Amino acid sequence: MSVSIDIAGLRPERVAVVPSPLAELGMALHALSEPGHHPGLQGWVTGVTARLDPHLADRMCEADFLWRTTFSDLFLPFAGIPGGSTLPGATLAEDLDLLDKLTDEQFVDCALEFTCAIPYETQAPDVLADAELQRRALELAAARGPQQLRFSQRLLEDPPRIRAWLRQFLEDCDEMFFADAWSRLRHQLAADARHKTDLLRHKGLAGALGAVSPAVSVDEAAGRITIDKLRQGTSVIKDRSLLLVPTSLGRPHLMILHRHGWQPVLHYPAGSPGLAAPPSVDQLTLRMTALAHPVRMQLCRNLARSTYTTSELVQIHGMTAPEISRHLSVLKKAGLITTRRRGRYVLHQLDVTALARLGSDFLEALLR
């Protein structure tokens, strides 16, 4: 599974690496709503939560589905401006002005994405002009709870009012806690953007994206970027730009905006390649499939304690050598065991570190 971006015909000057204060505010709201996704931010989350005005905290809960699940494309409004080449603003006020430039239809589609399953990669009917689509949207919102239903009703009845509410809420968040965070984070993000821009200039798109994340690969011959994720998706550049937006608060999330008609955006954790590269989704699938067989689980129990030859495992488990060899081959292909030769003997042993990381690797793939 993966998300791919067709970059056929993409010119180098149409690739930009630019931080976005609004995108970082969206990630800050997500981290405050789902601190379990971001254990490295526990101290910051605790400090902000302790100082948070109760009235602002209540308002934060009112529309938290815009940033709790991941965060809405409303936090990347520059991607939806016609022309496909708009860059993020240098300040939060400039980014909010870009948010104001989205049409009511764009705003409503983005706001309903997580609660009402509005089509994402294809041209969707205008929900503001389609009574049946509105009815279905409210029915789906009701299944998410009364809070989402009330917000969706107000959104469909009076989009300008909700837009004004959201802008005021984001400005209040800036005053309460985000301005201080941004004053520190923007320097790190600007440095990362300069570094990736230098890589683009000297090593091309493949070199820059290789530094973004090991989960991102470029096939220049096929004209395609592939992002290893536990979901399917496609996007086409056409005559639009490709934007890379770094985040300091986003790890482990690696997000791709591939909404129909918007320019593609890769929202990535700054500095993430410094961490150990997690296994691919395919490798995780191999490992979990390998461990699902009871015989291979028993083999792992032996191999976790000591090294064994195939002959020894045959004797222990009462199976034929070809049967044991097939199971060992599956475990080795999955990267769960190592082998080494000692004279004429081949010794097998469990890679305990790889097995211990399996849970965290799987969780990171889910959150990526």
Tab-separated table of C-alpha atoms in Angstrom:
chain	number	residue	atom	x	y	z
A	1	MET	CA	0.000	0.000	0.000
A	2	SER	CA	1.194	3.507	-0.762
A	3	VAL	CA	0.293	6.990	-1.893
A	4	SER	CA	1.790	7.986	-5.235
A	5	ILE	CA	2.212	11.334	-6.967
A	6	ASP	CA	2.554	11.444	-10.751
A	7	ILE	CA	5.275	14.048	-11.354
A	8	ALA	CA	5.605	13.656	-15.118
A	9	GLY	CA	6.633	17.019	-16.550
A	10	LEU	CA	7.358	18.587	-13.149
A	11	ARG	CA	9.922	21.354	-13.606
A	12	PRO	CA	12.567	21.888	-10.893
A	13	GLU	CA	11.425	25.460	-10.280
A	14	ARG	CA	7.931	24.165	-9.422
A	15	VAL	CA	9.214	22.378	-6.301
A	16	ALA	CA	9.364	24.469	-3.126
A	17	VAL	CA	10.246	23.794	0.507
A	18	VAL	CA	8.441	26.307	2.722
A	19	PRO	CA	7.350	26.218	6.394
A	20	SER	CA	3.757	27.159	7.186
A	21	PRO	CA	2.726	28.690	10.520
A	22	LEU	CA	-0.890	27.597	10.002
A	23	ALA	CA	0.148	24.002	9.269
A	24	GLU	CA	2.281	24.017	12.427
A	25	LEU	CA	-0.628	25.406	14.452
A	26	GLY	CA	-2.783	22.587	13.110
A	27	MET	CA	-0.168	20.084	14.230
A	28	ALA	CA	0.027	21.786	17.640
A	29	LEU	CA	-3.737	21.374	18.057
A	30	HIS	CA	-3.440	17.740	17.029
A	31	ALA	CA	-0.654	17.103	19.557
A	32	LEU	CA	-2.737	18.737	22.317
A	33	SER	CA	-5.752	16.591	21.397
A	34	GLU	CA	-3.844	13.319	20.883
A	35	PRO	CA	-0.720	13.500	23.085
A	36	GLY	CA	-0.349	9.728	22.866
A	37	HIS	CA	0.725	10.143	19.226
A	38	HIS	CA	3.607	12.397	20.291
A	39	PRO	CA	5.395	11.108	23.407
A	40	GLY	CA	8.342	13.397	22.675
A	41	LEU	CA	6.092	16.437	23.178
A	42	GLN	CA	4.759	15.383	26.577
A	43	GLY	CA	6.464	18.236	28.434
A	44	TRP	CA	5.247	20.879	25.967
A	45	VAL	CA	1.692	19.482	25.940
A	46	THR	CA	1.570	19.410	29.743
A	47	GLY	CA	2.821	22.995	29.999
A	48	VAL	CA	0.377	24.373	27.418
A	49	THR	CA	-2.572	22.438	28.874
A	50	ALA	CA	-1.837	23.748	32.378
A	51	ARG	CA	-1.899	27.360	31.156
A	52	LEU	CA	-4.814	27.015	28.767
A	53	ASP	CA	-7.798	29.297	29.330
A	54	PRO	CA	-10.841	27.081	30.161
A	55	HIS	CA	-13.029	28.913	27.632
A	56	LEU	CA	-10.466	28.330	24.872
A	57	ALA	CA	-10.172	24.677	25.912
A	58	ASP	CA	-13.953	24.298	25.520
A	59	ARG	CA	-13.823	25.862	22.059
A	60	MET	CA	-10.935	23.557	21.173
A	61	CYS	CA	-13.210	20.580	21.849
A	62	GLU	CA	-16.022	22.049	19.759
A	63	ALA	CA	-14.387	21.236	16.416
A	64	ASP	CA	-11.543	18.949	17.451
A	65	PHE	CA	-12.377	16.454	14.708
A	66	LEU	CA	-10.673	18.920	12.338
A	67	TRP	CA	-7.331	18.104	13.941
A	68	ARG	CA	-7.726	15.099	16.253
A	69	THR	CA	-7.769	12.321	13.642
A	70	THR	CA	-4.900	13.934	11.745
A	71	PHE	CA	-5.636	17.474	10.764
A	72	SER	CA	-7.816	18.965	8.067
A	73	ASP	CA	-6.552	20.293	4.742
A	74	LEU	CA	-7.956	23.597	5.972
A	75	PHE	CA	-4.550	24.005	7.645
A	76	LEU	CA	-2.900	23.882	4.197
A	77	PRO	CA	-5.150	26.370	2.353
A	78	PHE	CA	-2.418	27.587	-0.014
A	79	ALA	CA	-2.720	24.235	-1.836
A	80	GLY	CA	-6.323	24.997	-2.794
A	81	ILE	CA	-5.772	28.451	-4.312
A	82	PRO	CA	-6.390	28.360	-8.093
A	83	GLY	CA	-3.251	28.278	-10.207
A	84	GLY	CA	-1.491	25.557	-8.232
A	85	SER	CA	1.557	27.606	-7.300
A	86	THR	CA	0.640	29.535	-4.130
A	87	LEU	CA	3.147	29.285	-1.274
A	88	PRO	CA	2.405	29.351	2.469
A	89	GLY	CA	2.379	32.715	4.190
A	90	ALA	CA	5.348	33.962	6.178
A	91	THR	CA	3.085	34.704	9.155
A	92	LEU	CA	-0.009	33.130	10.636
A	93	ALA	CA	-2.050	36.176	9.569
A	94	GLU	CA	-0.963	35.660	5.952
A	95	ASP	CA	-1.850	31.966	6.093
A	96	LEU	CA	-5.263	32.832	7.560
A	97	ASP	CA	-5.794	35.299	4.711
A	98	LEU	CA	-5.162	32.394	2.313
A	99	LEU	CA	-7.725	30.348	4.249
A	100	ASP	CA	-10.206	33.176	3.676
A	101	LYS	CA	-9.576	32.922	-0.080
A	102	LEU	CA	-10.944	29.386	-0.279
A	103	THR	CA	-14.487	29.224	-1.589
A	104	ASP	CA	-17.290	28.217	0.757
A	105	GLU	CA	-17.531	24.943	-1.176
A	106	GLN	CA	-13.837	24.187	-0.620
A	107	PHE	CA	-14.061	25.114	3.047
A	108	VAL	CA	-17.113	22.926	3.681
A	109	ASP	CA	-15.656	19.951	1.785
A	110	CYS	CA	-12.472	20.091	3.877
A	111	ALA	CA	-14.353	20.551	7.151
A	112	LEU	CA	-16.648	17.604	6.447
A	113	GLU	CA	-13.883	15.250	5.317
A	114	PHE	CA	-13.383	13.401	8.603
A	115	THR	CA	-16.980	13.390	9.832
A	116	CYS	CA	-18.959	12.855	6.655
A	117	ALA	CA	-16.723	10.912	4.243
A	118	ILE	CA	-16.896	13.492	1.442
A	119	PRO	CA	-15.027	12.158	-1.671
A	120	TYR	CA	-11.362	13.150	-1.548
A	121	GLU	CA	-9.546	12.154	-4.724
A	122	THR	CA	-12.410	12.668	-7.180
A	123	GLN	CA	-14.561	15.627	-8.125
A	124	ALA	CA	-17.346	15.713	-5.556
A	125	PRO	CA	-20.793	17.291	-5.989
A	126	ASP	CA	-21.255	20.663	-4.299
A	127	VAL	CA	-22.593	19.687	-0.896
A	128	LEU	CA	-23.990	23.204	-0.378
A	129	ALA	CA	-26.242	22.777	-3.421
A	130	ASP	CA	-27.179	19.097	-3.019
A	131	ALA	CA	-29.922	18.457	-0.457
A	132	GLU	CA	-29.471	14.681	-0.577
A	133	LEU	CA	-25.728	14.963	0.005
A	134	GLN	CA	-26.399	17.302	2.932
A	135	ARG	CA	-28.850	14.803	4.426
A	136	ARG	CA	-26.293	12.010	4.124
A	137	ALA	CA	-23.552	14.210	5.564
A	138	LEU	CA	-25.659	15.034	8.625
A	139	GLU	CA	-26.610	11.390	9.061
A	140	LEU	CA	-22.948	10.386	9.081
A	141	ALA	CA	-22.078	13.270	11.402
A	142	ALA	CA	-24.782	12.133	13.841
A	143	ALA	CA	-23.050	8.760	14.082
A	144	ARG	CA	-19.958	10.618	15.354
A	145	GLY	CA	-21.888	12.221	18.183
A	146	PRO	CA	-24.001	15.307	18.953
A	147	GLN	CA	-21.008	17.653	18.920
A	148	GLN	CA	-20.074	16.816	15.338
A	149	LEU	CA	-23.713	16.933	14.304
A	150	ARG	CA	-24.215	20.434	15.733
A	151	PHE	CA	-21.044	21.715	14.090
A	152	SER	CA	-21.957	20.159	10.723
A	153	GLN	CA	-25.451	21.644	10.867
A	154	ARG	CA	-24.080	25.120	11.524
A	155	LEU	CA	-21.458	24.653	8.825
A	156	LEU	CA	-24.042	23.737	6.181
A	157	GLU	CA	-26.500	26.425	7.256
A	158	ASP	CA	-24.064	29.328	7.532
A	159	PRO	CA	-20.498	28.680	6.219
A	160	PRO	CA	-19.353	32.349	6.642
A	161	ARG	CA	-20.250	32.247	10.329
A	162	ILE	CA	-18.224	29.067	10.919
A	163	ARG	CA	-15.324	30.478	8.901
A	164	ALA	CA	-15.271	33.577	11.077
A	165	TRP	CA	-15.514	31.394	14.213
A	166	LEU	CA	-12.555	29.259	13.113
A	167	ARG	CA	-10.368	32.244	12.245
A	168	GLN	CA	-11.071	33.878	15.599
A	169	PHE	CA	-10.366	30.600	17.393
A	170	LEU	CA	-7.019	30.185	15.612
A	171	GLU	CA	-6.054	33.783	16.375
A	172	ASP	CA	-6.892	33.200	20.035
A	173	CYS	CA	-4.749	30.037	20.030
A	174	ASP	CA	-1.912	32.094	18.597
A	175	GLU	CA	-2.229	34.654	21.367
A	176	MET	CA	-2.598	32.053	24.121
A	177	PHE	CA	0.212	29.596	23.264
A	178	PHE	CA	1.216	29.296	19.621
A	179	ALA	CA	3.034	32.593	19.061
A	180	ASP	CA	5.549	31.642	21.720
A	181	ALA	CA	6.042	28.162	20.233
A	182	TRP	CA	6.340	29.517	16.682
A	183	SER	CA	8.988	32.060	17.723
A	184	ARG	CA	11.189	29.074	18.631
A	185	LEU	CA	10.157	26.571	15.971
A	186	ARG	CA	10.315	28.805	12.915
A	187	HIS	CA	14.123	28.995	13.029
A	188	GLN	CA	14.472	25.205	12.994
A	189	LEU	CA	11.926	24.901	10.191
A	190	ALA	CA	13.592	27.634	8.137
A	191	ALA	CA	16.961	25.881	8.522
A	192	ASP	CA	15.452	22.580	7.423
A	193	ALA	CA	13.808	24.259	4.427
A	194	ARG	CA	17.154	25.802	3.393
A	195	HIS	CA	18.873	22.427	3.703
A	196	LYS	CA	16.252	20.632	1.584
A	197	THR	CA	16.351	23.461	-0.984
A	198	ASP	CA	20.137	23.052	-1.271
A	199	LEU	CA	19.660	19.322	-1.788
A	200	LEU	CA	17.110	20.023	-4.505
A	201	ARG	CA	19.607	22.302	-6.232
A	202	HIS	CA	22.605	19.985	-5.993
A	203	LYS	CA	21.151	16.453	-5.820
A	204	GLY	CA	17.779	16.845	-7.475
A	205	LEU	CA	14.332	15.759	-6.295
A	206	ALA	CA	15.425	12.223	-5.389
A	207	GLY	CA	18.196	13.530	-3.137
A	208	ALA	CA	15.915	15.984	-1.365
A	209	LEU	CA	13.078	13.499	-0.840
A	210	GLY	CA	15.521	10.851	0.336
A	211	ALA	CA	16.461	13.278	3.117
A	212	VAL	CA	12.800	13.906	3.946
A	213	SER	CA	12.022	10.325	4.960
A	214	PRO	CA	13.077	6.760	4.151
A	215	ALA	CA	9.388	6.138	3.423
A	216	VAL	CA	9.568	8.423	0.365
A	217	SER	CA	11.073	7.187	-2.900
A	218	VAL	CA	11.336	8.659	-6.394
A	219	ASP	CA	11.252	6.756	-9.686
A	220	GLU	CA	12.422	9.453	-12.083
A	221	ALA	CA	12.137	7.184	-15.126
A	222	ALA	CA	8.476	6.485	-14.373
A	223	GLY	CA	7.868	10.053	-13.149
A	224	ARG	CA	6.454	8.991	-9.814
A	225	ILE	CA	6.923	9.685	-6.116
A	226	THR	CA	5.833	6.856	-3.817
A	227	ILE	CA	5.158	7.320	-0.107
A	228	ASP	CA	5.042	4.075	1.879
A	229	LYS	CA	1.847	4.273	3.940
A	230	LEU	CA	-0.936	2.002	5.163
A	231	ARG	CA	-3.380	3.503	2.684
A	232	GLN	CA	-3.893	3.868	-1.047
A	233	GLY	CA	-3.968	7.174	-2.871
A	234	THR	CA	-2.888	8.909	-6.045
A	235	SER	CA	-2.304	12.460	-7.182
A	236	VAL	CA	-1.160	14.085	-10.395
A	237	ILE	CA	0.965	17.213	-10.570
A	238	LYS	CA	-0.167	18.313	-14.057
A	239	ASP	CA	0.647	22.034	-14.218
A	240	ARG	CA	0.748	22.513	-10.440
A	241	SER	CA	3.660	22.776	-8.009
A	242	LEU	CA	4.883	20.283	-5.438
A	243	LEU	CA	5.203	21.714	-1.938
A	244	LEU	CA	7.304	20.262	0.871
A	245	VAL	CA	6.245	21.646	4.250
A	246	PRO	CA	8.404	20.765	7.302
A	247	THR	CA	6.960	20.387	10.796
A	248	SER	CA	8.715	20.297	14.161
A	249	LEU	CA	5.680	18.968	16.053
A	250	GLY	CA	4.574	16.293	13.606
A	251	ARG	CA	6.751	13.233	14.137
A	252	PRO	CA	5.859	10.397	13.471
A	253	HIS	CA	3.238	11.662	11.011
A	254	LEU	CA	4.201	11.930	7.354
A	255	MET	CA	1.183	13.369	5.554
A	256	ILE	CA	0.360	13.816	1.908
A	257	LEU	CA	-2.313	16.195	0.710
A	258	HIS	CA	-3.654	14.712	-2.518
A	259	ARG	CA	-7.110	16.282	-2.623
A	260	HIS	CA	-8.691	16.499	-6.072
A	261	GLY	CA	-7.847	19.806	-7.782
A	262	TRP	CA	-5.339	20.931	-5.114
A	263	GLN	CA	-1.583	21.043	-5.501
A	264	PRO	CA	0.093	18.087	-3.751
A	265	VAL	CA	1.777	18.782	-0.418
A	266	LEU	CA	4.182	16.575	1.509
A	267	HIS	CA	4.013	17.556	5.203
A	268	TYR	CA	7.033	15.928	6.820
A	269	PRO	CA	8.815	15.866	10.213
A	270	ALA	CA	11.917	18.044	10.067
A	271	GLY	CA	15.089	16.124	10.725
A	272	SER	CA	13.404	12.699	10.653
A	273	PRO	CA	16.184	10.902	8.674
A	274	GLY	CA	18.391	11.162	11.760
A	275	LEU	CA	16.248	8.449	13.328
A	276	ALA	CA	16.577	4.749	12.525
A	277	ALA	CA	14.667	3.982	9.342
A	278	PRO	CA	11.528	1.963	10.168
A	279	PRO	CA	10.701	-1.101	8.047
A	280	SER	CA	8.416	-0.639	5.085
A	281	VAL	CA	4.734	-1.538	5.206
A	282	ASP	CA	5.486	-4.620	3.070
A	283	GLN	CA	8.216	-5.688	5.513
A	284	LEU	CA	5.849	-5.252	8.463
A	285	THR	CA	3.263	-7.381	6.660
A	286	LEU	CA	5.871	-10.087	6.081
A	287	ARG	CA	6.867	-10.074	9.758
A	288	MET	CA	3.356	-10.271	11.148
A	289	THR	CA	2.399	-12.976	8.630
A	290	ALA	CA	5.528	-14.950	9.536
A	291	LEU	CA	4.697	-14.807	13.237
A	292	ALA	CA	1.071	-15.812	12.705
A	293	HIS	CA	1.996	-19.490	12.156
A	294	PRO	CA	2.171	-21.585	15.349
A	295	VAL	CA	5.211	-23.589	14.197
A	296	ARG	CA	7.166	-20.426	13.455
A	297	MET	CA	6.201	-19.033	16.847
A	298	GLN	CA	7.663	-22.160	18.461
A	299	LEU	CA	10.811	-21.816	16.367
A	300	CYS	CA	11.145	-18.208	17.542
A	301	ARG	CA	10.898	-19.397	21.141
A	302	ASN	CA	13.903	-21.665	20.609
A	303	LEU	CA	15.891	-19.170	18.545
A	304	ALA	CA	15.370	-16.419	21.109
A	305	ARG	CA	17.306	-18.448	23.666
A	306	SER	CA	20.214	-19.725	21.607
A	307	THR	CA	21.504	-20.505	18.132
A	308	TYR	CA	20.352	-23.730	16.501
A	309	THR	CA	21.157	-25.672	13.366
A	310	THR	CA	18.411	-26.938	11.108
A	311	SER	CA	19.146	-30.488	12.217
A	312	GLU	CA	18.719	-29.583	15.872
A	313	LEU	CA	15.377	-27.921	15.149
A	314	VAL	CA	14.278	-31.009	13.200
A	315	GLN	CA	14.964	-33.166	16.243
A	316	ILE	CA	13.283	-30.757	18.679
A	317	HIS	CA	10.083	-30.299	16.667
A	318	GLY	CA	9.780	-33.759	15.106
A	319	MET	CA	9.449	-32.383	11.579
A	320	THR	CA	11.319	-33.055	8.358
A	321	ALA	CA	14.317	-30.940	7.349
A	322	PRO	CA	12.501	-29.459	4.307
A	323	GLU	CA	9.584	-28.390	6.532
A	324	ILE	CA	11.869	-26.685	9.049
A	325	SER	CA	13.855	-25.064	6.233
A	326	ARG	CA	10.687	-23.610	4.697
A	327	HIS	CA	9.650	-22.057	8.016
A	328	LEU	CA	13.159	-20.690	8.600
A	329	SER	CA	13.132	-19.210	5.096
A	330	VAL	CA	9.900	-17.332	5.845
A	331	LEU	CA	11.352	-15.944	9.091
A	332	LYS	CA	14.594	-14.945	7.390
A	333	LYS	CA	12.796	-13.239	4.504
A	334	ALA	CA	10.828	-11.266	7.074
A	335	GLY	CA	14.079	-10.123	8.699
A	336	LEU	CA	13.348	-11.874	11.991
A	337	ILE	CA	16.268	-14.297	12.140
A	338	THR	CA	19.954	-14.126	11.302
A	339	THR	CA	22.250	-16.926	10.148
A	340	ARG	CA	25.974	-17.423	10.414
A	341	ARG	CA	28.300	-20.235	9.440
A	342	ARG	CA	30.575	-22.028	11.904
A	343	GLY	CA	32.644	-24.558	10.018
A	344	ARG	CA	30.226	-26.862	8.224
A	345	TYR	CA	27.294	-25.811	10.427
A	346	VAL	CA	24.791	-23.025	9.695
A	347	LEU	CA	23.460	-21.471	12.881
A	348	HIS	CA	20.135	-19.624	13.098
A	349	GLN	CA	19.196	-17.086	15.767
A	350	LEU	CA	16.253	-14.758	16.391
A	351	ASP	CA	16.866	-11.042	15.862
A	352	VAL	CA	15.503	-10.025	19.263
A	353	THR	CA	15.886	-6.302	18.540
A	354	ALA	CA	13.769	-6.512	15.372
A	355	LEU	CA	11.108	-8.478	17.218
A	356	ALA	CA	11.102	-6.056	20.159
A	357	ARG	CA	10.581	-3.125	17.785
A	358	LEU	CA	7.696	-4.764	15.945
A	359	GLY	CA	4.990	-3.148	18.061
A	360	SER	CA	6.465	0.347	17.854
A	361	ASP	CA	7.228	-0.097	14.137
A	362	PHE	CA	3.633	-1.116	13.493
A	363	LEU	CA	2.296	1.816	15.505
A	364	GLU	CA	4.570	4.200	13.599
A	365	ALA	CA	3.296	2.798	10.295
A	366	LEU	CA	-0.290	3.315	11.466
A	367	LEU	CA	0.439	6.915	12.455
A	368	ARG	CA	2.622	7.730	9.469
